[in-house]
Amino acid sequence: MKVAVIGCGLRTPLLLYGLTQPGLGVSRVTLYDHAPHRAQLMAALGKAAAPDSSLEIIACDDAEEAVEDGSFVIHSIRAGGMEGRAKDERIAVDYGFAGQETTGPAGFAMALRTVPAALHYAELVARKAPRAWMINFTNPAGLITQAMAAHANPRVVGICDTPAELFFRISLALGEPLENIKCDYFGLNHLGWVRQVQRSGEDVTAVLLQDDDRLNRLYPAPLFPPALIRSLGMIPTEYLFFYYRHRLALQNQLAVGATRGEELHRLNDRLSFRMESAFHRGDIRKALHLYRDYLNRRNASYFKLEGSGLSALDQADVDWDPFQGETGYHRIAVDAIQALSGEQPSRMVLNVKNQGAIPDLAPEDVVEIPCLVDRSGPRPIPAGPLPDTVRGLTIAVKNYERLTIKAAIRRDIPLAALALFTNPIVADWDAAWGLAHAYSGSLKKP
């Protein structure tokens, strides 16, 4: 089985390592990136991470060659690169909003830039590998998946490791193996909630909600006061922080003097220079060592800046092998491939067309929800109506996503302003109009 990867970001070696899993049936992986040297470097790191694997890893200079006759195509691009993310987030802060690449103004700018590129690749896959499943990991994942499914290629699902990470943290807080935990989850990408937690079939939601210590252990930083979680009666995913406590997020970014995108841009530049130098010297072991150190620094600082006002540059070094993590990008991508190849249905959270699972949203809207998945595709499990406490927010964010997709396709600044105006984080016409013009470069044809 052939798997193609479009977009070779810094997590690509993790994915390649995951694809070496015995029994998965992947014999060949082709990598494509608009910067060919990056695909070559990521291929070398992937081979070094799993030196005993027989998996064939090929870096391609041509996207058509990479995807042709593939069984799966993993879409993970970053239009504008980390430099674009850093600029987007700085503009958001200058307008008085927290800078974050998937939510708020910066997430909006990311979407404007990304939708046209994503549609291009989705159309390419539909032509060159019409039976392939596209697995979209490109942010903002739900919005991009909806654009691709509606306008280019219906054989697409979106993945995100956020729900799986929350389920894992819930299992740790309860002191139970993950396989004994079942979470009733629903929402949109980076806008989801756990409504019920079962431990070995017993509902333990109330037990968890009444325990401050356990609730505080669910997140990488102190994002939500336990009183807030109890008032909802549900456990929010970490990205709700930018909706529920947007002032604190901005305050912490101002205190540090940087956004996470700006800090990662600095870290990436430093890593890229040192890692590529080692690669060109033929010292791939040194390059892999630098790569592991970078991932550990990045993972250790996750949400620390926004939630605690701590700089990623000040985080202590962590001696841990990120390839062995229980959750993460490579795990969820491999799970999706395994499920979509299987004869027997597997249960996993995906970003898919709603198809009536959440009656408050349109059937064609992409939602993030548990599905039964096999080789025939994903079937969303009905979630019922949205709870009153989150209905308005969810509907508003989905409306924003629809308008943003239209604005990106039409390259229309007034429509872009309207989309931002409907975003609950912005909700101000003057700010929306100014931001739409500030981000207008993302609407121009490349």
Short mmCIF file of C-alpha atoms in Angstrom, two decimals:
data_model
loop_
_atom_site.label_atom_id
_atom_site.label_comp_id
_atom_site.label_asym_id
_atom_site.label_seq_id
_atom_site.Cartn_x
_atom_site.Cartn_y
_atom_site.Cartn_z
CA MET A 1 0.00 0.00 0.00
CA LYS A 2 1.26 3.46 -0.93
CA VAL A 3 0.82 6.51 1.31
CA ALA A 4 1.60 9.99 0.02
CA VAL A 5 2.37 12.99 2.21
CA ILE A 6 1.78 16.52 0.94
CA GLY A 7 3.60 19.04 3.12
CA CYS A 8 6.68 17.97 5.06
CA GLY A 9 6.50 19.87 8.32
CA LEU A 10 8.63 19.11 11.34
CA ARG A 11 6.33 16.33 12.54
CA THR A 12 6.79 14.31 9.34
CA PRO A 13 9.48 11.99 10.83
CA LEU A 14 7.02 11.08 13.61
CA LEU A 15 4.47 10.14 10.95
CA LEU A 16 7.01 8.10 9.00
CA TYR A 17 7.94 6.26 12.18
CA GLY A 18 4.27 5.50 12.81
CA LEU A 19 3.81 4.15 9.29
CA THR A 20 6.44 1.49 9.99
CA GLN A 21 4.02 -0.15 12.43
CA PRO A 22 3.83 -3.92 11.78
CA GLY A 23 0.60 -5.08 10.20
CA LEU A 24 -0.36 -1.68 8.81
CA GLY A 25 0.44 -2.82 5.29
CA VAL A 26 2.26 0.31 4.11
CA SER A 27 5.14 -0.58 1.80
CA ARG A 28 5.90 2.80 0.23
CA VAL A 29 5.66 6.44 1.31
CA THR A 30 6.18 9.36 -1.05
CA LEU A 31 6.86 12.84 0.29
CA TYR A 32 6.21 16.11 -1.49
CA ASP A 33 6.92 19.63 -0.30
CA HIS A 34 7.18 22.88 -2.23
CA ALA A 35 10.72 23.05 -0.80
CA PRO A 36 12.34 19.82 -2.13
CA HIS A 37 15.25 19.93 0.33
CA ARG A 38 12.79 19.75 3.21
CA ALA A 39 11.20 16.57 1.85
CA GLN A 40 14.66 15.05 1.47
CA LEU A 41 15.63 15.95 5.03
CA MET A 42 12.40 14.61 6.51
CA ALA A 43 12.77 11.38 4.54
CA ALA A 44 16.30 10.93 5.90
CA LEU A 45 15.15 11.57 9.48
CA GLY A 46 12.27 9.12 9.06
CA LYS A 47 14.65 6.41 7.86
CA ALA A 48 17.04 7.14 10.72
CA ALA A 49 14.26 6.92 13.30
CA ALA A 50 13.34 3.40 12.14
CA PRO A 51 16.58 1.97 10.71
CA ASP A 52 15.34 -1.64 10.71
CA SER A 53 12.18 -0.93 8.75
CA SER A 54 11.73 -2.10 5.17
CA LEU A 55 9.42 0.83 4.44
CA GLU A 56 10.44 2.59 1.21
CA ILE A 57 10.52 6.37 1.70
CA ILE A 58 10.91 8.54 -1.40
CA ALA A 59 11.12 12.34 -1.61
CA CYS A 60 9.45 13.56 -4.82
CA ASP A 61 9.94 16.86 -6.62
CA ASP A 62 6.51 16.62 -8.27
CA ALA A 63 3.17 16.52 -6.45
CA GLU A 64 1.44 14.48 -9.15
CA GLU A 65 4.12 11.81 -8.97
CA ALA A 66 3.84 11.73 -5.19
CA VAL A 67 0.07 11.16 -5.03
CA GLU A 68 -0.51 9.04 -8.14
CA ASP A 69 -2.14 5.69 -7.33
CA GLY A 70 -1.84 6.27 -3.60
CA SER A 71 -4.24 4.55 -1.21
CA PHE A 72 -3.99 7.41 1.30
CA VAL A 73 -2.83 11.00 0.99
CA ILE A 74 -1.96 12.85 4.18
CA HIS A 75 -2.39 16.59 3.69
CA SER A 76 -0.31 18.65 6.11
CA ILE A 77 0.73 21.96 4.56
CA ARG A 78 1.52 25.33 6.12
CA ALA A 79 0.78 28.02 3.55
CA GLY A 80 3.08 30.95 4.28
CA GLY A 81 5.29 28.90 6.56
CA MET A 82 6.03 29.66 10.19
CA GLU A 83 6.96 33.20 9.19
CA GLY A 84 3.39 33.73 7.95
CA ARG A 85 2.01 32.36 11.23
CA ALA A 86 4.19 34.69 13.27
CA LYS A 87 3.10 37.72 11.23
CA ASP A 88 -0.59 36.74 11.48
CA GLU A 89 -0.37 36.42 15.24
CA ARG A 90 1.46 39.73 15.65
CA ILE A 91 -1.23 41.54 13.65
CA ALA A 92 -3.90 39.99 15.89
CA VAL A 93 -2.09 41.19 19.03
CA ASP A 94 -1.67 44.67 17.55
CA TYR A 95 -5.46 44.80 17.12
CA GLY A 96 -6.06 43.71 20.71
CA PHE A 97 -6.67 39.97 20.25
CA ALA A 98 -4.64 36.93 21.26
CA GLY A 99 -2.61 35.53 18.38
CA GLN A 100 -3.32 31.85 17.69
CA GLU A 101 -3.05 30.02 14.36
CA THR A 102 -6.41 28.20 14.42
CA THR A 103 -8.76 30.53 16.32
CA GLY A 104 -9.54 34.24 16.24
CA PRO A 105 -8.02 36.64 13.70
CA ALA A 106 -4.77 34.72 13.12
CA GLY A 107 -6.67 31.50 12.53
CA PHE A 108 -8.81 33.41 10.05
CA ALA A 109 -5.70 34.62 8.17
CA MET A 110 -4.32 31.08 8.14
CA ALA A 111 -7.58 29.86 6.60
CA LEU A 112 -7.63 32.56 3.91
CA ARG A 113 -4.13 31.56 2.79
CA THR A 114 -4.68 27.83 3.07
CA VAL A 115 -8.09 27.19 1.46
CA PRO A 116 -6.98 27.81 -2.17
CA ALA A 117 -3.85 25.65 -1.76
CA ALA A 118 -5.85 22.87 -0.06
CA LEU A 119 -8.42 22.87 -2.86
CA HIS A 120 -5.63 22.62 -5.43
CA TYR A 121 -4.21 19.51 -3.80
CA ALA A 122 -7.64 17.97 -3.20
CA GLU A 123 -8.47 18.36 -6.89
CA LEU A 124 -5.09 16.86 -7.79
CA VAL A 125 -5.74 13.81 -5.63
CA ALA A 126 -9.25 13.40 -7.09
CA ARG A 127 -7.64 13.22 -10.56
CA LYS A 128 -4.51 11.19 -9.89
CA ALA A 129 -5.68 8.90 -7.07
CA PRO A 130 -9.50 8.91 -7.22
CA ARG A 131 -9.87 5.95 -4.84
CA ALA A 132 -7.56 7.42 -2.21
CA TRP A 133 -8.73 8.75 1.12
CA MET A 134 -7.33 12.17 1.93
CA ILE A 135 -6.49 12.62 5.59
CA ASN A 136 -6.32 16.31 6.37
CA PHE A 137 -4.18 17.51 9.26
CA THR A 138 -3.77 21.04 7.93
CA ASN A 139 -5.01 23.75 10.29
CA PRO A 140 -7.61 25.01 10.89
CA ALA A 141 -8.46 21.35 10.36
CA GLY A 142 -12.28 21.40 10.49
CA LEU A 143 -12.60 24.45 8.24
CA ILE A 144 -10.07 23.14 5.69
CA THR A 145 -11.71 19.70 5.66
CA GLN A 146 -15.10 21.32 5.01
CA ALA A 147 -13.69 23.36 2.12
CA MET A 148 -12.08 20.29 0.55
CA ALA A 149 -15.13 18.06 0.98
CA ALA A 150 -17.55 20.64 -0.42
CA HIS A 151 -15.51 22.00 -3.30
CA ALA A 152 -12.92 19.47 -4.43
CA ASN A 153 -12.86 15.91 -3.07
CA PRO A 154 -15.56 14.19 -1.00
CA ARG A 155 -13.19 11.38 0.03
CA VAL A 156 -11.58 13.40 2.79
CA VAL A 157 -11.57 13.21 6.58
CA GLY A 158 -9.90 15.55 9.04
CA ILE A 159 -7.79 14.45 11.98
CA CYS A 160 -6.63 16.22 15.13
CA ASP A 161 -4.83 14.86 18.18
CA THR A 162 -6.58 17.25 20.58
CA PRO A 163 -9.53 14.95 21.49
CA ALA A 164 -7.29 11.89 21.86
CA GLU A 165 -4.90 13.87 24.07
CA LEU A 166 -7.78 14.96 26.33
CA PHE A 167 -9.06 11.37 26.58
CA PHE A 168 -5.56 10.25 27.56
CA ARG A 169 -5.27 12.94 30.23
CA ILE A 170 -8.69 11.94 31.59
CA SER A 171 -7.49 8.35 31.89
CA LEU A 172 -4.37 9.50 33.76
CA ALA A 173 -6.43 11.69 36.10
CA LEU A 174 -8.68 8.72 36.88
CA GLY A 175 -5.74 6.33 37.23
CA GLU A 176 -7.18 3.99 34.63
CA PRO A 177 -5.79 2.48 31.43
CA LEU A 178 -7.07 4.34 28.39
CA GLU A 179 -8.82 1.25 27.05
CA ASN A 180 -11.13 1.30 30.12
CA ILE A 181 -12.21 4.91 29.43
CA LYS A 182 -14.97 5.95 27.03
CA CYS A 183 -15.67 9.64 26.40
CA ASP A 184 -18.87 11.04 24.90
CA TYR A 185 -17.35 13.78 22.76
CA PHE A 186 -18.87 16.26 20.29
CA GLY A 187 -18.21 19.63 18.68
CA LEU A 188 -16.10 21.23 15.97
CA ASN A 189 -12.34 21.08 15.56
CA HIS A 190 -10.70 23.02 18.42
CA LEU A 191 -14.20 23.65 19.78
CA GLY A 192 -15.15 20.35 21.43
CA TRP A 193 -16.42 19.05 24.75
CA VAL A 194 -16.54 15.77 26.65
CA ARG A 195 -20.09 15.38 27.89
CA GLN A 196 -19.74 12.09 29.74
CA VAL A 197 -16.90 9.88 30.96
CA GLN A 198 -17.37 6.17 31.54
CA ARG A 199 -14.88 3.99 33.39
CA SER A 200 -15.38 0.30 32.60
CA GLY A 201 -18.99 1.10 31.70
CA GLU A 202 -19.70 3.19 34.84
CA ASP A 203 -20.54 6.89 34.49
CA VAL A 204 -17.88 8.76 36.51
CA THR A 205 -18.49 12.23 35.08
CA ALA A 206 -19.74 13.64 38.40
CA VAL A 207 -16.77 12.17 40.25
CA LEU A 208 -14.37 13.90 37.86
CA LEU A 209 -16.22 17.23 37.82
CA GLN A 210 -16.19 17.51 41.62
CA ASP A 211 -12.44 16.89 41.97
CA ASP A 212 -10.41 20.08 41.51
CA ASP A 213 -7.08 18.27 41.51
CA ARG A 214 -8.14 15.90 38.75
CA LEU A 215 -9.63 18.71 36.67
CA ASN A 216 -6.41 20.71 36.94
CA ARG A 217 -4.45 17.72 35.64
CA LEU A 218 -6.42 17.58 32.40
CA TYR A 219 -4.52 20.40 30.70
CA PRO A 220 -0.87 21.30 30.02
CA ALA A 221 -1.33 24.63 31.87
CA PRO A 222 -3.96 26.12 34.24
CA LEU A 223 -6.40 26.98 31.47
CA PHE A 224 -9.84 26.63 33.08
CA PRO A 225 -10.89 27.20 36.71
CA PRO A 226 -12.69 24.10 38.01
CA ALA A 227 -15.73 26.30 38.70
CA LEU A 228 -15.97 27.08 34.99
CA ILE A 229 -15.82 23.40 34.02
CA ARG A 230 -18.46 22.52 36.62
CA SER A 231 -20.73 25.33 35.43
CA LEU A 232 -20.64 23.84 31.94
CA GLY A 233 -21.17 20.33 33.24
CA MET A 234 -18.72 19.27 30.50
CA ILE A 235 -14.97 19.15 29.94
CA PRO A 236 -13.77 21.55 27.22
CA THR A 237 -10.80 20.89 24.97
CA GLU A 238 -7.83 23.17 25.53
CA TYR A 239 -8.53 25.51 22.58
CA LEU A 240 -11.75 26.72 24.23
CA PHE A 241 -9.32 28.76 26.34
CA PHE A 242 -9.17 31.31 23.49
CA TYR A 243 -12.97 31.70 23.63
CA TYR A 244 -13.60 31.44 27.37
CA ARG A 245 -10.55 33.42 28.60
CA HIS A 246 -9.38 35.42 25.59
CA ARG A 247 -8.34 38.42 27.73
CA LEU A 248 -5.99 36.26 29.81
CA ALA A 249 -4.49 34.72 26.68
CA LEU A 250 -3.72 38.18 25.31
CA GLN A 251 -2.43 39.41 28.68
CA ASN A 252 0.05 36.51 28.88
CA GLN A 253 1.27 37.06 25.32
CA LEU A 254 1.83 40.73 26.07
CA ALA A 255 3.69 39.84 29.28
CA VAL A 256 6.05 37.48 27.43
CA GLY A 257 6.36 39.90 24.52
CA ALA A 258 5.74 37.20 21.93
CA THR A 259 3.14 34.81 20.58
CA ARG A 260 3.75 31.08 20.34
CA GLY A 261 4.09 31.39 16.58
CA GLU A 262 6.85 33.97 17.00
CA GLU A 263 8.69 31.79 19.50
CA LEU A 264 8.35 28.67 17.36
CA HIS A 265 9.59 30.65 14.36
CA ARG A 266 12.77 31.43 16.29
CA LEU A 267 13.14 27.85 17.51
CA ASN A 268 12.50 26.47 14.01
CA ASP A 269 15.08 28.76 12.43
CA ARG A 270 17.66 27.68 14.99
CA LEU A 271 16.80 24.00 14.56
CA SER A 272 16.66 24.13 10.77
CA PHE A 273 20.13 25.63 10.47
CA ARG A 274 21.76 23.18 12.86
CA MET A 275 19.83 20.15 11.62
CA GLU A 276 20.42 20.86 7.94
CA SER A 277 24.10 21.47 8.62
CA ALA A 278 24.36 18.04 10.23
CA PHE A 279 22.39 16.49 7.37
CA HIS A 280 24.65 17.98 4.70
CA ARG A 281 27.71 16.77 6.63
CA GLY A 282 26.22 13.28 6.46
CA ASP A 283 25.77 13.16 10.25
CA ILE A 284 22.14 12.00 10.28
CA ARG A 285 22.43 10.73 13.87
CA LYS A 286 23.28 14.25 15.04
CA ALA A 287 20.39 15.63 12.98
CA LEU A 288 18.01 13.12 14.60
CA HIS A 289 19.33 14.02 18.07
CA LEU A 290 18.68 17.72 17.39
CA TYR A 291 15.23 16.86 16.11
CA ARG A 292 14.31 14.94 19.26
CA ASP A 293 15.56 17.78 21.46
CA TYR A 294 13.47 20.27 19.49
CA LEU A 295 10.29 18.22 19.79
CA ASN A 296 10.81 17.86 23.52
CA ARG A 297 11.28 21.62 23.93
CA ARG A 298 8.22 22.30 21.79
CA ASN A 299 6.01 19.75 23.58
CA ALA A 300 7.14 20.88 27.04
CA SER A 301 6.14 24.47 26.25
CA TYR A 302 2.70 23.62 24.79
CA PHE A 303 0.12 26.17 26.03
CA LYS A 304 2.54 27.41 28.68
CA LEU A 305 2.86 30.86 27.08
CA GLU A 306 -0.88 31.48 26.70
CA GLY A 307 -1.98 29.75 29.89
CA SER A 308 0.84 30.65 32.26
CA GLY A 309 2.83 33.47 30.63
CA LEU A 310 5.95 31.29 30.33
CA SER A 311 8.27 31.55 27.34
CA ALA A 312 9.12 28.43 25.35
CA LEU A 313 12.71 29.65 25.36
CA ASP A 314 12.78 29.31 29.16
CA GLN A 315 11.54 25.72 29.33
CA ALA A 316 13.91 23.15 30.80
CA ASP A 317 15.23 20.41 28.57
CA VAL A 318 13.29 17.13 28.73
CA ASP A 319 14.96 13.76 28.18
CA TRP A 320 12.18 11.76 26.53
CA ASP A 321 11.70 9.96 23.23
CA PRO A 322 8.81 11.67 21.38
CA PHE A 323 8.58 8.74 18.94
CA GLN A 324 7.26 6.59 21.80
CA GLY A 325 4.41 8.90 22.87
CA GLU A 326 1.02 7.41 23.68
CA THR A 327 -0.73 10.12 21.68
CA GLY A 328 0.16 12.59 18.97
CA TYR A 329 0.06 13.35 15.28
CA HIS A 330 1.62 10.07 14.16
CA ARG A 331 -0.68 7.99 16.35
CA ILE A 332 -3.92 9.55 15.12
CA ALA A 333 -2.84 9.42 11.45
CA VAL A 334 -1.93 5.74 11.71
CA ASP A 335 -5.20 5.01 13.53
CA ALA A 336 -7.13 6.68 10.70
CA ILE A 337 -5.33 4.67 8.02
CA GLN A 338 -5.86 1.47 9.97
CA ALA A 339 -9.56 2.18 10.50
CA LEU A 340 -10.21 3.17 6.87
CA SER A 341 -8.48 -0.04 5.73
CA GLY A 342 -10.33 -2.36 8.10
CA GLU A 343 -13.15 -4.81 7.58
CA GLN A 344 -14.53 -4.38 11.10
CA PRO A 345 -15.70 -0.94 12.29
CA SER A 346 -13.43 0.97 14.65
CA ARG A 347 -14.54 3.89 16.83
CA MET A 348 -12.52 7.08 16.55
CA VAL A 349 -13.04 10.84 16.52
CA LEU A 350 -12.78 12.39 13.06
CA ASN A 351 -13.72 15.60 11.30
CA VAL A 352 -16.44 14.48 8.87
CA LYS A 353 -19.66 15.67 7.30
CA ASN A 354 -22.33 15.93 9.98
CA GLN A 355 -25.02 13.89 8.16
CA GLY A 356 -27.55 14.70 10.89
CA ALA A 357 -25.41 13.57 13.83
CA ILE A 358 -25.80 17.04 15.39
CA PRO A 359 -29.27 18.25 14.30
CA ASP A 360 -28.46 21.91 15.08
CA LEU A 361 -25.99 21.97 12.16
CA ALA A 362 -26.43 21.36 8.43
CA PRO A 363 -25.83 17.83 7.08
CA GLU A 364 -22.88 19.03 4.96
CA ASP A 365 -21.19 20.86 7.83
CA VAL A 366 -17.98 19.20 9.00
CA VAL A 367 -18.09 18.34 12.69
CA GLU A 368 -15.61 16.66 15.05
CA ILE A 369 -17.33 13.61 16.40
CA PRO A 370 -16.89 9.90 17.17
CA CYS A 371 -17.43 7.75 14.09
CA LEU A 372 -17.63 4.09 13.21
CA VAL A 373 -14.98 3.67 10.56
CA ASP A 374 -14.12 0.88 8.14
CA ARG A 375 -13.03 0.60 4.53
CA SER A 376 -16.43 1.88 3.38
CA GLY A 377 -15.72 5.18 5.15
CA PRO A 378 -16.70 6.97 8.37
CA ARG A 379 -20.22 6.98 9.79
CA PRO A 380 -20.75 9.66 12.46
CA ILE A 381 -22.40 8.43 15.63
CA PRO A 382 -25.52 10.54 16.44
CA ALA A 383 -24.78 13.04 19.22
CA GLY A 384 -28.21 14.62 19.58
CA PRO A 385 -28.94 18.34 19.96
CA LEU A 386 -26.25 20.66 21.26
CA PRO A 387 -26.49 21.50 24.98
CA ASP A 388 -27.84 25.00 25.67
CA THR A 389 -24.53 26.13 27.20
CA VAL A 390 -22.61 25.65 23.93
CA ARG A 391 -25.24 25.82 21.20
CA GLY A 392 -24.86 29.52 20.41
CA LEU A 393 -21.06 29.40 20.34
CA THR A 394 -20.96 26.31 18.12
CA ILE A 395 -23.47 27.66 15.59
CA ALA A 396 -21.69 31.02 15.47
CA VAL A 397 -18.28 29.42 14.86
CA LYS A 398 -19.68 27.19 12.12
CA ASN A 399 -21.27 30.20 10.44
CA TYR A 400 -17.89 31.97 10.63
CA GLU A 401 -16.22 28.94 9.01
CA ARG A 402 -18.71 28.88 6.13
CA LEU A 403 -18.23 32.59 5.44
CA THR A 404 -14.44 32.32 5.66
CA ILE A 405 -14.40 29.54 3.06
CA LYS A 406 -16.49 31.69 0.71
CA ALA A 407 -14.25 34.71 1.27
CA ALA A 408 -11.11 32.65 0.57
CA ILE A 409 -12.52 31.19 -2.64
CA ARG A 410 -13.90 34.50 -3.93
CA ARG A 411 -10.93 36.52 -2.61
CA ASP A 412 -13.43 39.07 -1.33
CA ILE A 413 -12.34 41.55 1.37
CA PRO A 414 -15.84 42.77 2.42
CA LEU A 415 -16.96 39.14 2.76
CA ALA A 416 -13.82 38.42 4.77
CA ALA A 417 -14.71 41.30 7.11
CA LEU A 418 -18.21 39.86 7.55
CA ALA A 419 -16.73 36.46 8.37
CA LEU A 420 -14.48 37.95 11.07
CA PHE A 421 -17.38 40.03 12.41
CA THR A 422 -19.34 36.80 13.02
CA ASN A 423 -16.38 35.22 14.83
CA PRO A 424 -17.28 35.26 18.56
CA ILE A 425 -13.73 36.24 19.52
CA VAL A 426 -13.85 39.38 17.35
CA ALA A 427 -17.53 40.38 17.26
CA ASP A 428 -16.72 44.01 16.41
CA TRP A 429 -17.20 45.53 12.96
CA ASP A 430 -14.42 48.13 13.16
CA ALA A 431 -11.89 45.52 14.25
CA ALA A 432 -13.13 43.04 11.65
CA TRP A 433 -12.89 45.62 8.84
CA GLY A 434 -9.38 46.64 9.86
CA LEU A 435 -8.18 43.07 10.24
CA ALA A 436 -9.66 41.99 6.89
CA HIS A 437 -7.61 44.69 5.20
CA ALA A 438 -4.52 43.92 7.28
CA TYR A 439 -4.76 40.31 6.14
CA SER A 440 -5.76 41.16 2.56
CA GLY A 441 -2.43 39.85 1.27
CA SER A 442 -3.68 36.35 2.09
CA LEU A 443 -6.53 36.87 -0.40
CA LYS A 444 -4.26 37.68 -3.32
CA LYS A 445 -3.40 35.04 -5.86
CA PRO A 446 0.15 33.74 -5.39
#
